[in-house]
Each structure stands twice: as structure tokens, then as C-alpha cells.
mmCIF file of C-alpha atoms and ligand atoms in Angstrom:
data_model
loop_
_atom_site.group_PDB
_atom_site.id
_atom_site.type_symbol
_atom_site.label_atom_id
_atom_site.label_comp_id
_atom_site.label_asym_id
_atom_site.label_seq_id
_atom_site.Cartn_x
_atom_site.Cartn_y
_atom_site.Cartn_z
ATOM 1 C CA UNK A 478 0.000 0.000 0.000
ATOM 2 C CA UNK A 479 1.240 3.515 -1.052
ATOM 3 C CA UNK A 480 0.511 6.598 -2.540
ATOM 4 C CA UNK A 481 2.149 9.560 -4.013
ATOM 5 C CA UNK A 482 4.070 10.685 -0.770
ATOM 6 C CA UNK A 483 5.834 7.282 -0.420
ATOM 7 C CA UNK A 484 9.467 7.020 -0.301
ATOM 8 C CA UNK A 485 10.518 4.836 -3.840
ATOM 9 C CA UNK A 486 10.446 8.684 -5.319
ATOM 10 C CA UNK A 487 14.072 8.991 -3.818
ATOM 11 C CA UNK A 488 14.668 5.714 -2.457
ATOM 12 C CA UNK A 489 17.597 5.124 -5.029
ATOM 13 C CA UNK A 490 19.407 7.916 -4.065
ATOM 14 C CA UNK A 491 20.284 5.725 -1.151
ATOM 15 C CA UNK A 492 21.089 2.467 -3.667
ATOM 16 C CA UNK A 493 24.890 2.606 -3.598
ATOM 17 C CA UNK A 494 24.515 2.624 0.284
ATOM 18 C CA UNK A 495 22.303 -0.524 0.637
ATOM 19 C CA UNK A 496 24.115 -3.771 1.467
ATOM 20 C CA UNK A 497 22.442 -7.469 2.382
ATOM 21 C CA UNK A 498 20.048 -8.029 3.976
ATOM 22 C CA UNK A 499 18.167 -4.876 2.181
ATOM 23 C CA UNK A 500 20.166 -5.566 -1.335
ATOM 24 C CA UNK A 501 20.411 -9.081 -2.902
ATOM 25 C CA UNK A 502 24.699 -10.160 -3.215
ATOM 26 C CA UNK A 503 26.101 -12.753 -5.501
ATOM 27 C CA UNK A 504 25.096 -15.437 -3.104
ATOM 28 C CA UNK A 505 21.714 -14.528 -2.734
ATOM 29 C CA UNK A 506 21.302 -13.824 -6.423
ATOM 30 C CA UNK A 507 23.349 -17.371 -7.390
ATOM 31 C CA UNK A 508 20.554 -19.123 -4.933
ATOM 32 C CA UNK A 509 17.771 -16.983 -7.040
ATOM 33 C CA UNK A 510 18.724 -18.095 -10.002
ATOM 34 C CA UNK A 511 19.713 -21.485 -9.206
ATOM 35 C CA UNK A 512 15.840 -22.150 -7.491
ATOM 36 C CA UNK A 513 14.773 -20.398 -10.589
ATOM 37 C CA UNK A 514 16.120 -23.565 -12.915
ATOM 38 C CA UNK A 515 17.887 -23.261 -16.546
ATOM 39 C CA UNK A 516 14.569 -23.892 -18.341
ATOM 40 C CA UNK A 517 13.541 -20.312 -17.668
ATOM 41 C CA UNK A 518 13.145 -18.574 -21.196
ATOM 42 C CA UNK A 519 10.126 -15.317 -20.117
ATOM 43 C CA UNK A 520 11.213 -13.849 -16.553
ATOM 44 C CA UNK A 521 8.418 -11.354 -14.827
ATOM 45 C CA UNK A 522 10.692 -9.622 -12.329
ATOM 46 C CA UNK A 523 8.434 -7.554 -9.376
ATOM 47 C CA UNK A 524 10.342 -4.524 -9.104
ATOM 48 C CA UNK A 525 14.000 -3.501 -10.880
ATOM 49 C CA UNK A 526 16.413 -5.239 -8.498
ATOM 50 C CA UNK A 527 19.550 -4.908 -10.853
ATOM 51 C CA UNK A 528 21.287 -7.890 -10.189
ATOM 52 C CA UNK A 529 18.518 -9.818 -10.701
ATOM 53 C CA UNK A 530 17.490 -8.167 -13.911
ATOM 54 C CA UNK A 531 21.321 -8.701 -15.372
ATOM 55 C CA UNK A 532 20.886 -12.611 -14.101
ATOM 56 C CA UNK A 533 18.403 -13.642 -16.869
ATOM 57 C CA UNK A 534 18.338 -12.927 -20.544
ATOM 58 C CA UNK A 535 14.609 -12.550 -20.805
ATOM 59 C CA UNK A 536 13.189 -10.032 -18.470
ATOM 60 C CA UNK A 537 9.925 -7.946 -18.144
ATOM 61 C CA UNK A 538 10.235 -6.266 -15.176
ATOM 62 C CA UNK A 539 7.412 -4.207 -13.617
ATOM 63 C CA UNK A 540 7.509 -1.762 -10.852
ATOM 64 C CA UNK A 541 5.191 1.298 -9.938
ATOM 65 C CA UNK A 542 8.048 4.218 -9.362
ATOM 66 C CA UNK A 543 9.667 5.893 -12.051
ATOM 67 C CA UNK A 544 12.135 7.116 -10.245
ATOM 68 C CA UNK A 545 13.199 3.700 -9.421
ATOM 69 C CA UNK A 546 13.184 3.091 -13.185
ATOM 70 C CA UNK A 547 14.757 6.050 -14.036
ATOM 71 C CA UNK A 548 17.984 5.383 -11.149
ATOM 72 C CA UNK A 549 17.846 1.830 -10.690
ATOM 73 C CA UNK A 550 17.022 0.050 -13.511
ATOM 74 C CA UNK A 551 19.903 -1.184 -15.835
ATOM 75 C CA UNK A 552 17.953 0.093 -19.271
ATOM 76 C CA UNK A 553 16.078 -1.983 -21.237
ATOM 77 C CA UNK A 554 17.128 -4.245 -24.068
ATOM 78 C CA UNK A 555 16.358 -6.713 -27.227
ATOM 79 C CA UNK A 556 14.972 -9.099 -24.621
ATOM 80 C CA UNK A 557 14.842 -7.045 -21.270
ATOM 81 C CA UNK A 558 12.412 -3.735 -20.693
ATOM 82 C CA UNK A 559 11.068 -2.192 -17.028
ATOM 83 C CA UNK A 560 7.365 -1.459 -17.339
ATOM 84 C CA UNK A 561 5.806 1.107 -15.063
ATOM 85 C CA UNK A 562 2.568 -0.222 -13.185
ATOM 86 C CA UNK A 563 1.732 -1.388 -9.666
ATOM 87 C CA UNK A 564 1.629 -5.084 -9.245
ATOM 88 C CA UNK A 565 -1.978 -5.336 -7.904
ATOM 89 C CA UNK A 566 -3.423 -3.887 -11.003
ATOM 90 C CA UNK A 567 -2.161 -6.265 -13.619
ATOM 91 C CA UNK A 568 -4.844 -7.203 -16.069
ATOM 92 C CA UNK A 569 -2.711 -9.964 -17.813
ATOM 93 C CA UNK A 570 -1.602 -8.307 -21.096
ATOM 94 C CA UNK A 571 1.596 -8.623 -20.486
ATOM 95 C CA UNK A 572 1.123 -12.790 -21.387
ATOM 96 C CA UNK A 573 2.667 -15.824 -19.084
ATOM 97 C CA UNK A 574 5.995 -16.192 -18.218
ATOM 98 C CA UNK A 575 8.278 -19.411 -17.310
ATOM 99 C CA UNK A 576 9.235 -17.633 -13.725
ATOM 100 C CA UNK A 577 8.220 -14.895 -11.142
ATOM 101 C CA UNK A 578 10.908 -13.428 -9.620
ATOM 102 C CA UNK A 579 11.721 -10.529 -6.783
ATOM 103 C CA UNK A 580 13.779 -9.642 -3.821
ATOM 104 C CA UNK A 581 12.045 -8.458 -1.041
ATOM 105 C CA UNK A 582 9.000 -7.751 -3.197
ATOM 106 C CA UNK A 583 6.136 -9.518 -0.900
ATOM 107 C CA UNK A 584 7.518 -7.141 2.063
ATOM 108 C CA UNK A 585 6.577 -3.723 0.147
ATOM 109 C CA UNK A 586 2.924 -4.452 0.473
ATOM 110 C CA UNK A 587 0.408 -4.795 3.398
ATOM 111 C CA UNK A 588 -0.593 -8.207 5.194
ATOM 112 C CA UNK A 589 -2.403 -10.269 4.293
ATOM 113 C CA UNK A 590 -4.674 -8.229 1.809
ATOM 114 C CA UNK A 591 -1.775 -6.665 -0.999
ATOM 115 C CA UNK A 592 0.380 -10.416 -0.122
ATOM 116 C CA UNK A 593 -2.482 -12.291 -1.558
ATOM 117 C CA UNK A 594 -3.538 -9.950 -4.050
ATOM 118 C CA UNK A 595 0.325 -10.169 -5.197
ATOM 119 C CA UNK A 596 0.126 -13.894 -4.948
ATOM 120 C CA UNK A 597 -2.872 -14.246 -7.217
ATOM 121 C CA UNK A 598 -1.226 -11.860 -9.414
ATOM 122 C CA UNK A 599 1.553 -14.084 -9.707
ATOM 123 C CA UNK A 600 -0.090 -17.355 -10.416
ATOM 124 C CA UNK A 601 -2.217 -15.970 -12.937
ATOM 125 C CA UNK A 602 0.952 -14.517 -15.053
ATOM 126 C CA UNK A 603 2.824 -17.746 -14.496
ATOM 127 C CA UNK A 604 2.349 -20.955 -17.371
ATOM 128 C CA UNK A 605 2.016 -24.294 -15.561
ATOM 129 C CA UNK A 606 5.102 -25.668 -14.322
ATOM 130 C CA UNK A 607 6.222 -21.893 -13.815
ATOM 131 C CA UNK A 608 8.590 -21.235 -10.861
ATOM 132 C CA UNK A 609 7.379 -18.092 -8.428
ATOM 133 C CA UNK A 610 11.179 -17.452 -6.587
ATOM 134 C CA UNK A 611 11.281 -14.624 -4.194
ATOM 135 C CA UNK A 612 13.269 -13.214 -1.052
ATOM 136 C CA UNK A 613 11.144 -12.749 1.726
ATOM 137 C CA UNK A 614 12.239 -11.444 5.489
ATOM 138 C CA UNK A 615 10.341 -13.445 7.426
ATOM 139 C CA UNK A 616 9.581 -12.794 11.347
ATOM 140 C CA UNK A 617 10.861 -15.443 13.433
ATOM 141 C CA UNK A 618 8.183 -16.851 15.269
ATOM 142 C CA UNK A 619 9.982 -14.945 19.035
ATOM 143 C CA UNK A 620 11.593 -11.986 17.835
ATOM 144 C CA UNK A 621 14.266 -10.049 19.900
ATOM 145 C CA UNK A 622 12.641 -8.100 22.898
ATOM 146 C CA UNK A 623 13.162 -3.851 22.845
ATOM 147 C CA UNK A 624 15.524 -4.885 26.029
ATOM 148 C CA UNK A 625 17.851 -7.374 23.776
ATOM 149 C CA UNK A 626 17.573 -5.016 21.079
ATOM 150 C CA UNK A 627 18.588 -2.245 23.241
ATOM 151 C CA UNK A 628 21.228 -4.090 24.877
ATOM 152 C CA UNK A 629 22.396 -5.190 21.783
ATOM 153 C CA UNK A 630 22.926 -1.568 20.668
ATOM 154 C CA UNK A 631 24.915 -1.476 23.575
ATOM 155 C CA UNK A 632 28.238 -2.396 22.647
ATOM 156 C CA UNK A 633 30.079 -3.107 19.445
ATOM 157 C CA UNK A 634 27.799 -4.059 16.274
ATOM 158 C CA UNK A 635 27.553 -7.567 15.787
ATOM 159 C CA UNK A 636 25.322 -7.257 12.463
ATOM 160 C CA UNK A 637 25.052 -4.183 9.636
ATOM 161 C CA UNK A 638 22.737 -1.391 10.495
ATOM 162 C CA UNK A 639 20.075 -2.636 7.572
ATOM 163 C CA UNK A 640 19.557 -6.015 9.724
ATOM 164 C CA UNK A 641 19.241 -4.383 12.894
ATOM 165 C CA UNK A 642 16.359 -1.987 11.502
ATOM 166 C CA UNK A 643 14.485 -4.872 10.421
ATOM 167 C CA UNK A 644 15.037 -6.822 13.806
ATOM 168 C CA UNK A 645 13.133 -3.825 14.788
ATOM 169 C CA UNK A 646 10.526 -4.095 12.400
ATOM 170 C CA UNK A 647 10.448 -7.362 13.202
ATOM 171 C CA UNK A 648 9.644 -6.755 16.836
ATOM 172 C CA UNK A 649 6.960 -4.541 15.631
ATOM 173 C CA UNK A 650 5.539 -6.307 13.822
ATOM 174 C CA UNK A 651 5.282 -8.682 16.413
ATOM 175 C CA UNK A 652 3.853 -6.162 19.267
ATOM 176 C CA UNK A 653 1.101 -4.758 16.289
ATOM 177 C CA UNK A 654 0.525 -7.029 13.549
ATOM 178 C CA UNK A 655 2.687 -8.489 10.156
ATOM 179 C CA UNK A 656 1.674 -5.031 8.674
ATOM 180 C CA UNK A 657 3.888 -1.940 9.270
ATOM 181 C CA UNK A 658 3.194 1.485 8.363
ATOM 182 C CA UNK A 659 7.016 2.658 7.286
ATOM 183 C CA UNK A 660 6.837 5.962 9.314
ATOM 184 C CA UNK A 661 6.536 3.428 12.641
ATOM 185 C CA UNK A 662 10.078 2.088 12.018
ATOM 186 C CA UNK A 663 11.506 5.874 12.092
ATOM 187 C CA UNK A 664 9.181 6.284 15.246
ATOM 188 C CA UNK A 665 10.067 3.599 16.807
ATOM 189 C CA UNK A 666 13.710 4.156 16.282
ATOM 190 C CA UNK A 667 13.686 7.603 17.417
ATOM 191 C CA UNK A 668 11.839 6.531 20.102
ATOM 192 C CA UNK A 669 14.367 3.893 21.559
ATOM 193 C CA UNK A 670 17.647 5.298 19.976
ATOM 194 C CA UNK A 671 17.049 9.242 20.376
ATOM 195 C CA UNK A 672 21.235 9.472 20.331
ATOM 196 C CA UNK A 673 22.671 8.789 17.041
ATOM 197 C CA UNK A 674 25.721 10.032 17.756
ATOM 198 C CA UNK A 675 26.547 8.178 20.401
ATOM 199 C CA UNK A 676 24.838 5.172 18.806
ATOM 200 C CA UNK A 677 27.152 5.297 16.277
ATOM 201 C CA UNK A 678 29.773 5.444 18.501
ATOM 202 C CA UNK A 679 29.225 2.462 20.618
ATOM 203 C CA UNK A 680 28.276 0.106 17.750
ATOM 204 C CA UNK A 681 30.532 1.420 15.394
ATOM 205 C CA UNK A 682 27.548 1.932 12.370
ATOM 206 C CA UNK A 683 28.741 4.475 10.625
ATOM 207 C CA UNK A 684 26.428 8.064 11.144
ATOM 208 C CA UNK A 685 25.210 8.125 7.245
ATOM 209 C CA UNK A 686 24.267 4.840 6.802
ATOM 210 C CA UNK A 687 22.296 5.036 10.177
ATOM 211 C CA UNK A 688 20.525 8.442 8.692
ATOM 212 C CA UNK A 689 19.220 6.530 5.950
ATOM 213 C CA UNK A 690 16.447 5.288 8.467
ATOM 214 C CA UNK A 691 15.159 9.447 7.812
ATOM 215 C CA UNK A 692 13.737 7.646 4.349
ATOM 216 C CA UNK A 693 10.673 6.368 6.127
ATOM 217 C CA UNK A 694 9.845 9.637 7.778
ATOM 218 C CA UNK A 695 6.971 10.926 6.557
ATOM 219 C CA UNK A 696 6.200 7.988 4.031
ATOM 220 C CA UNK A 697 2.892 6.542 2.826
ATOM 221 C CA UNK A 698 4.467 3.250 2.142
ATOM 222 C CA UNK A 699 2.967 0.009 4.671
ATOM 223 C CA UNK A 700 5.997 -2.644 4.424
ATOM 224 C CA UNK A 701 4.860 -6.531 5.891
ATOM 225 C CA UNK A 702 6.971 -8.767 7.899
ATOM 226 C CA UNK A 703 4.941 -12.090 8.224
ATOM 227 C CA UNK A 704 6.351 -14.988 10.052
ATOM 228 C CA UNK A 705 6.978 -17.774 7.129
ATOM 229 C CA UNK A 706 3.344 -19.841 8.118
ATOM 230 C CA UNK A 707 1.601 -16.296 8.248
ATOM 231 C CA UNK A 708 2.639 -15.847 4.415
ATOM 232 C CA UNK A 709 1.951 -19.524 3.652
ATOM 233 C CA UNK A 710 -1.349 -18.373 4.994
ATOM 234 C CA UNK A 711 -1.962 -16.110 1.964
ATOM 235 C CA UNK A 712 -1.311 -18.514 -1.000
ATOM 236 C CA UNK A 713 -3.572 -19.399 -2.874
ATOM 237 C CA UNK A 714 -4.165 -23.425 -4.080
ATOM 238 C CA UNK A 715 -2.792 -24.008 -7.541
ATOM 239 C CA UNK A 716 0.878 -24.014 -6.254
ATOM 240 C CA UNK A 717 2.649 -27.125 -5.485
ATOM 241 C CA UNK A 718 6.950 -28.002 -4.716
ATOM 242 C CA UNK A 719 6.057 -24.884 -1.666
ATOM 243 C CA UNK A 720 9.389 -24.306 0.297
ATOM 244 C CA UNK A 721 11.649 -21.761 2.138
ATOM 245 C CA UNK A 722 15.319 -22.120 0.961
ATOM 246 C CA UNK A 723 18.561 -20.710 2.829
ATOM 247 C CA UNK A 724 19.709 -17.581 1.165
ATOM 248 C CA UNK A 725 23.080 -17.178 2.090
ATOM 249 C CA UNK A 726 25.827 -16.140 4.887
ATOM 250 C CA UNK A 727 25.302 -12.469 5.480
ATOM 251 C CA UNK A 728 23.823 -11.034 8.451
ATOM 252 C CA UNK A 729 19.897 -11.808 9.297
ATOM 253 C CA UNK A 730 20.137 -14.392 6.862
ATOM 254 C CA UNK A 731 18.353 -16.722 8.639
ATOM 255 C CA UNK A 732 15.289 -14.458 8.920
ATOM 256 C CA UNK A 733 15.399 -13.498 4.819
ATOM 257 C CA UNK A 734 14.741 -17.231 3.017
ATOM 258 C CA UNK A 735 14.045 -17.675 -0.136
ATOM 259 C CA UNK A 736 10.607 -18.944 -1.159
ATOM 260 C CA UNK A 737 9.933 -20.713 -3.774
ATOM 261 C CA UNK A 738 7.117 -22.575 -5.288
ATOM 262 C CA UNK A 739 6.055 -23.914 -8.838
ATOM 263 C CA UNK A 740 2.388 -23.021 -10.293
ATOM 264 C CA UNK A 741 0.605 -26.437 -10.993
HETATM 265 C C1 SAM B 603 11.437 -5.175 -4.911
HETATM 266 S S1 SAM B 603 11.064 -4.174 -3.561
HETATM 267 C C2 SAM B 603 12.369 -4.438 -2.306
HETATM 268 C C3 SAM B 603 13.721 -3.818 -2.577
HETATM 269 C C4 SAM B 603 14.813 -4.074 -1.547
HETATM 270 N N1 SAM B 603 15.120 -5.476 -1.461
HETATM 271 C C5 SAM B 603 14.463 -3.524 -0.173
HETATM 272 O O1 SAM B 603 14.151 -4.288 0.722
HETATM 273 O O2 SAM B 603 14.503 -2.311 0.027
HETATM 274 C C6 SAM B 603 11.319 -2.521 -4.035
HETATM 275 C C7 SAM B 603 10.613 -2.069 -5.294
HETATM 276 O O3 SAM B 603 9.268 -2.417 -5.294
HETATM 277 C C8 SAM B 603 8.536 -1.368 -5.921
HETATM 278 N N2 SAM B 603 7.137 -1.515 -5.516
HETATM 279 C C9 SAM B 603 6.633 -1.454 -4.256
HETATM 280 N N3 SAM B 603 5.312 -1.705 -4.270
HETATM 281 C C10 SAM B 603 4.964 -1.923 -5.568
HETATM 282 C C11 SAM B 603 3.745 -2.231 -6.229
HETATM 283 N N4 SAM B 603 2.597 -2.373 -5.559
HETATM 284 N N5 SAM B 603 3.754 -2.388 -7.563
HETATM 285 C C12 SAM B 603 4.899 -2.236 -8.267
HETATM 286 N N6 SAM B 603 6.094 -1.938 -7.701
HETATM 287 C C13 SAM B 603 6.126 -1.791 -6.364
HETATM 288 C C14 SAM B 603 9.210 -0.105 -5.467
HETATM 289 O O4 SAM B 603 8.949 0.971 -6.334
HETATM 290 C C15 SAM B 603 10.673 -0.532 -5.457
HETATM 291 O O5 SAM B 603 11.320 -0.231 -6.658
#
């Protein structure tokens, strides 16, 4: 859910700066495009994740902000173009494709209403046998209290900056629901971490990439963070091989698999 004060209008100024978990690396794009399969000739890619749009020769890739088309987006190609529309209104023109892809893409939309909607979306644009392969961060069942985040904050950072704000919107989602208003991380943040400088300090996170948190203030956009059976709870039948997969080595990895499914 979003509208036109959401934050994807300058979003990819902050690009360069993202790292894993927020950005897919070479391992989690090798484990895309491995669950993916070779037999993938028409790829529908939700949103313009570079390094995912670079990893297959065929891509349509759709995503609702210009701005992230205009940055982010690697241009298009003979076999590779970026389509501007929102996900939930896709009528089915744009034909089926062997695989849906995306990285992060069911966690930009609110639970469980846009997560089904996108699901549905999905299984209608995929031909049978089609793989649906996506990154999702996924709420462990007992997330980290405010104290053990607190404490955690502490003393020297174990874990990037990126992972730690989404242990906190983790624990929010927990205390309120999968569905989080993006303007309640910055809140929240302020809220328990009112001294960035020191902050930085103590954990080491460097003062910029901690500012980067600003990018919520103010924003329309609801993000999701459903445990892995509260998304399971949203797909529709018509899916079959349903799994999460590992997605690599870098911090809050074991909170960001990879799911995967095949339409039947
Ligand atoms: C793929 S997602 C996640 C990116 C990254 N992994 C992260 O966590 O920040 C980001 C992209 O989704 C796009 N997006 C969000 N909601 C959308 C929707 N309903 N329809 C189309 N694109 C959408 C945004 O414009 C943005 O470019």
C-alpha cells in the first residue's frame, strides 16, 4: 500500500549505500537463479532489483516508481524492458511467463490483503510448471525483545545497520501485527535510539548509513513482515513443490529465506 508521498520517489538515491540483507549479493542472487532452474526462457521480475534483472536474458520487469526506473534500472534491451505499473493492477496483457521473480517484493505491500492480491497476481501470469522465486524477510516466530535489542545496541555491532532496523521491524511487527506502516520504524527508532551520535559510537555503524532510516519519515508506504506460516497463509491453491530455501551467509540471513514454489 502507497501513494504519491511514499518514499521509492528517492529511495535510489540511497542504492549505492544498501548492502544485504536490504540488497540481494552474488550469493543470494546465485541461490535466485539457481531455485529459478535453466529452463527459464520469459522472466516477470516484481520490481528492478539490478542484479537480478542482469541474471536472466529474458526479463519484463514491472515496478510502480519511475524514479526507481529512471535510477535503478539497468535500461532496457532486445529481450529485457522495465514497465511502469503497480503489481496489484495487472490485467494480464503482459502474457505468461516461465518464472516470477523478486527480492524483497512480498515485504513492500500490506498483510495479508496486498500479499495475496500479489500472490494471485503471480499465479495468474505464471504458465504451468512456472517457478514463483522470491526473497522474503520473514519474522521469526519470538523476535528479539526492545531490552535485547537495546542491549544489543549497547556495545560493538555484531550485524550491519540494515539487519538491525528490520530486527526492529520485526519486533513490531510482532507487538502490532505483520503489517507496518514505514513511518513506525523511524518512530520507533527515534523513540528507543534518540542518540545517534553516540549510537554510532558504541556500535561502530557508521552516522550516514544510520541516517538513511530518515527515508521512512513521513512515508505513505505500509511494508509486511509475516512470520513464514503467516505468508503460507496467503497462498492461494494451484501451487505445489512450496518451500523456504537458505539464502546465504550475510547477516539476518536466517530471517530473509528464499521462497519458492512452482504453479501447478
Ligand atoms: C522489490 S522491492 C524491495 C527492494 C529491496 N530489497 C528492499 O528491501 O529495500 C522494491 C521495489 O518495489 C517497488 N514496488 C513497491 N510496491 C509496488 C507495487 N505495488 N507495484 C509495483 N512496484 C512496487 C518499489 O517501487 C521498489 O522499486
Amino acid at each position: 500500500m502507497s501513494g504519491p508521498s511514499d518514499h521509492w520517489q528517492t529511495y535510489h538515491r540511497r542504492w549505492s549505500g544498501l548492502e544485504a540483507p536490504l540488497r540481494p549479493n552474488s550469493e543470494i542472487r546465485a541461490r535466485i537463479v539457481d531455485l529459478v532452474g535453466s529452463g527459464s526462457d520469459r522472466v516477470l521480475l516484481l520490481g528492478v532489483t539490478p542484479e537480478l534483472a542482469l541474471s536472466f536474458e529474458n526479463v519484463v520487469a514491472v515496478d510502480k516508481s519511475a524514479a526507481m526506473i529512471a535510477n535503478i534500472w539497468p535500461g532496457d534491451g532486445a529481450k529485457r524492458r522495465a514497465i511502469q505499473a503497480d503489481w496489484l493492477e495487472l490485467d494480464g496483457s503482459l502474457g505468461r511467463f516461465t518464472a516470477a521473480i523478486g527480492d524483497g517484493s512480498g515485504n513492500v505491500l500490506s498483510h495479508p490483503g496486498e500479499i495475496r492480491q500479489l500472490l494471485l497476481t503471480v499465479r495468474e501470469h505464471l504458465e504451468p510448471g512456472g517457478r514463483f522465486v522470491c526473497r522474503l524477510y520473514a519474522r521469526p516466530e519470538k523476535p528479539w525483545s526492545w531490552q535485547e535489542l537495546l542491549d544489543e545496541a549497547a556495545g560493538r555491532a555484531t550485524v550491519n545497520f540494515h539487519a538491525f532496523k528490520w530486527k526492529i521491524a520485526m519486533r513490531i511487527a510482532a507487538d502490532g501485527g505483520a503489517a507496518v506502516p514505514v513511518t513506525r520504524i523511524h518512530e520507533q527508532f527515534e523513540r528507543h535510539f534518540p542518540d545517534r551520535e553516540k549510537l554510532a559510537a558504541v556500535t561502530g555503524w557508521d552516522r550516514s548509513v544510520i541516517d538513511m532510516i530518515d527515508t521512512y519519515r513521513g512515508s505513505s508506504a505500509v511494508y509486511c513482515f509475516p512470520t513464514r506460516a503467516e505468508f503460507l497463509d496467503c497462498l492461494p491453491s494451484g501451487f505445489r513443490g512450496i518451500g523456504f530455501h537458505p539464502s546465504g551467509t550475510y547477516d539476518l540471513a536466517e530471517d530473509c529465506p528464499i521462497f519458492a514454489c512452482e504453479k501447478a
